């Protein structure tokens, strides 16, 4: 699929979050083109570095980026860049984040504290973000007020619940981010 000649608004967004939270799954679910992914089988060496608590069944991990594309009504084209969630990839994260307008942070209720480092990095980069709590079958559920408090979110930061495997819920999460970014972006005159 190629970009049409029509006027389109191109937006670079990050899909961020800690290790094993569903970033690759969300991009696969949303992308209208075959997504680029750099997922590799985890090794015994990696198991020592990557904490598998809460994600024991995980067998692969992203080693660079995921990339997908989604066109929304009104000719808004979202370029989705999934970032690796491990600390050792922080320099790569800075390169991927360059030029992004915002980030969708995925969180997991089994490991909420793992989200703080990612949110700190995004805030340090000056990016607007929304948080999507990914629903895992064995994860505890909480109402959004409790989640907002546990994640220490600013009242203005969007918080949504979603299942990264469900296209409609994932689109809704992205729309909450895009709405948040657009609401805080100065509008250019004619």
Coordinates of C-alpha atoms in Angstrom, one line a residue:
X1 CA 0.0 0.0 0.0
X2 CA 1.4 3.4 -1.0
X3 CA 0.5 6.8 0.3
X4 CA -2.0 8.5 -1.9
X5 CA -1.4 11.9 -3.5
X6 CA -4.1 13.5 -1.3
X7 CA -3.1 15.7 1.6
X8 CA -2.3 13.6 4.6
X9 CA -1.2 14.4 8.1
X10 CA 1.7 12.1 9.0
X11 CA 2.2 11.5 12.7
X12 CA 5.0 9.6 14.4
X13 CA 3.9 7.9 17.6
X14 CA 5.7 5.6 20.0
X15 CA 4.3 2.5 21.6
X16 CA 6.3 2.1 24.8
X17 CA 6.2 0.1 28.0
X18 CA 8.2 -2.3 30.0
X19 CA 9.4 -5.7 28.8
X20 CA 6.6 -8.1 27.9
X21 CA 3.7 -5.7 28.1
X22 CA 2.2 -6.3 24.6
X23 CA 3.8 -3.6 22.4
X24 CA 4.5 -5.9 19.5
X25 CA 1.0 -7.4 19.8
X26 CA -0.6 -4.0 19.7
X27 CA 1.3 -2.9 16.6
X28 CA 0.5 -6.2 14.9
X29 CA -3.1 -5.8 15.7
X30 CA -3.3 -2.2 14.3
X31 CA -1.0 -2.1 11.3
X32 CA -2.7 -1.9 8.0
X33 CA 0.6 -3.0 6.4
X34 CA 2.6 -6.1 7.3
X35 CA 4.4 -4.8 10.4
X36 CA 8.2 -4.7 10.7
X37 CA 9.4 -6.4 13.8
X38 CA 12.7 -7.4 15.2
X39 CA 11.6 -10.1 17.6
X40 CA 14.0 -12.8 18.5
X41 CA 13.8 -16.0 20.5
X42 CA 15.0 -15.3 24.1
X43 CA 18.1 -17.1 25.2
X44 CA 19.3 -18.4 28.6
X45 CA 21.7 -15.5 28.7
X46 CA 18.8 -13.0 28.2
X47 CA 16.7 -14.8 30.9
X48 CA 19.3 -13.7 33.4
X49 CA 19.0 -10.0 32.3
X50 CA 15.2 -9.9 31.6
X51 CA 13.0 -10.4 34.6
X52 CA 10.4 -12.9 33.6
X53 CA 8.3 -12.4 36.7
X54 CA 4.7 -12.1 35.5
X55 CA 5.5 -13.2 32.0
X56 CA 6.9 -16.7 32.4
X57 CA 5.5 -17.9 29.1
X58 CA 7.3 -15.2 27.1
X59 CA 9.7 -16.8 24.6
X60 CA 10.6 -13.9 22.3
X61 CA 11.6 -10.3 22.8
X62 CA 12.0 -7.2 20.6
X63 CA 15.6 -6.4 20.1
X64 CA 15.3 -3.1 18.1
X65 CA 11.9 -1.8 17.0
X66 CA 8.5 -2.7 15.8
X67 CA 6.9 -0.6 13.1
X68 CA 3.4 -0.3 11.8
X69 CA 1.2 2.1 9.9
X70 CA -2.5 3.0 10.5
X71 CA -4.6 5.5 8.5
X72 CA -7.5 7.1 10.5
X73 CA -10.4 9.0 9.0
X74 CA -9.6 12.5 7.8
X75 CA -6.3 11.3 6.2
X76 CA -4.5 11.1 9.5
X77 CA -1.7 8.6 9.0
X78 CA -0.1 7.2 12.2
X79 CA 3.4 5.7 12.0
X80 CA 3.7 3.5 15.1
X81 CA 7.2 2.8 16.4
X82 CA 7.4 0.1 19.1
X83 CA 10.3 0.6 21.5
X84 CA 12.1 -2.1 23.4
X85 CA 11.3 -2.0 27.1
X86 CA 14.6 -3.0 28.7
X87 CA 17.0 -0.5 30.2
X88 CA 19.9 -1.6 28.0
X89 CA 18.1 -0.3 25.0
X90 CA 17.7 3.3 26.3
X91 CA 20.2 4.8 23.8
X92 CA 18.2 3.2 21.0
X93 CA 15.0 4.5 22.5
X94 CA 16.3 8.1 22.3
X95 CA 16.9 7.7 18.5
X96 CA 13.5 6.1 17.9
X97 CA 11.8 8.9 19.9
X98 CA 13.3 11.7 17.8
X99 CA 10.5 13.4 15.9
X100 CA 7.6 11.6 17.7
X101 CA 4.6 13.7 18.8
X102 CA 3.5 11.4 21.6
X103 CA 3.6 7.9 23.1
X104 CA 1.1 5.3 24.1
X105 CA 2.5 3.6 27.2
X106 CA 1.2 0.1 27.8
X107 CA 1.0 -1.1 31.4
X108 CA 0.3 -4.5 33.0
X109 CA -1.5 -4.7 36.4
X110 CA 0.7 -7.6 37.4
X111 CA 3.7 -5.3 37.2
X112 CA 2.5 -1.7 37.4
X113 CA 5.8 -0.5 39.0
X114 CA 7.7 -1.5 35.9
X115 CA 5.9 1.3 34.0
X116 CA 7.4 4.2 36.0
X117 CA 10.8 4.1 34.4
X118 CA 9.2 4.2 30.9
X119 CA 6.9 7.1 31.9
X120 CA 9.9 8.9 33.3
X121 CA 11.9 8.6 30.1
X122 CA 8.9 9.9 28.1
X123 CA 8.4 12.8 30.4
X124 CA 12.1 13.6 30.2
X125 CA 11.8 13.7 26.4
X126 CA 9.0 16.2 26.7
X127 CA 6.5 13.9 25.0
X128 CA 2.7 13.8 25.7
X129 CA 1.5 10.4 26.5
X130 CA -1.6 8.3 27.2
X131 CA -1.6 5.0 29.2
X132 CA -3.3 1.9 28.1
X133 CA -3.6 -0.9 30.6
X134 CA -3.3 -4.1 28.6
X135 CA -5.7 -6.8 29.8
X136 CA -4.0 -10.2 30.4
X137 CA -6.2 -13.2 31.3
X138 CA -4.5 -13.8 34.6
X139 CA -4.0 -10.1 35.6
X140 CA -5.9 -8.5 38.4
X141 CA -8.4 -5.8 37.4
X142 CA -8.9 -2.4 39.0
X143 CA -11.1 0.5 38.3
X144 CA -9.5 3.4 36.5
X145 CA -9.4 5.7 39.6
X146 CA -7.3 3.1 41.5
X147 CA -5.1 2.6 38.4
X148 CA -4.6 6.4 37.9
X149 CA -3.6 6.7 41.6
X150 CA -1.3 3.7 41.5
X151 CA 0.4 5.0 38.3
X152 CA 0.5 8.6 39.8
X153 CA -0.9 10.0 36.6
X154 CA -1.5 13.7 36.0
X155 CA -5.2 14.3 35.9
X156 CA -4.8 15.4 32.2
X157 CA -3.1 12.1 31.1
X158 CA -5.5 9.8 29.4
X159 CA -5.9 6.3 30.9
X160 CA -7.8 3.6 29.0
X161 CA -8.2 -0.2 29.4
X162 CA -7.6 -2.3 26.4
X163 CA -6.7 -5.8 25.1
X164 CA -3.8 -5.3 22.7
X165 CA -5.2 -8.3 20.7
X166 CA -8.5 -6.5 20.0
X167 CA -8.4 -4.1 17.1
X168 CA -11.2 -1.8 18.3
X169 CA -9.9 -1.5 21.8
X170 CA -6.4 -0.8 20.5
X171 CA -7.7 1.9 18.1
X172 CA -9.6 3.5 21.0
X173 CA -6.3 3.6 23.0
X174 CA -4.6 5.3 20.1
X175 CA -7.4 7.7 19.5
X176 CA -7.2 8.8 23.2
X177 CA -3.4 9.5 22.7
X178 CA -3.9 11.3 19.4
X179 CA -6.8 13.4 20.8
X180 CA -4.5 14.3 23.8
X181 CA -1.6 15.2 21.6
X182 CA -3.8 17.3 19.2
X183 CA -5.5 19.1 22.1
X184 CA -2.1 20.3 23.3
X185 CA -0.5 21.1 20.0
X186 CA -0.7 24.7 18.9
X187 CA -2.8 25.0 15.7
X188 CA -1.1 26.6 12.7
X189 CA -2.9 29.3 10.8
X190 CA -3.8 29.2 7.1

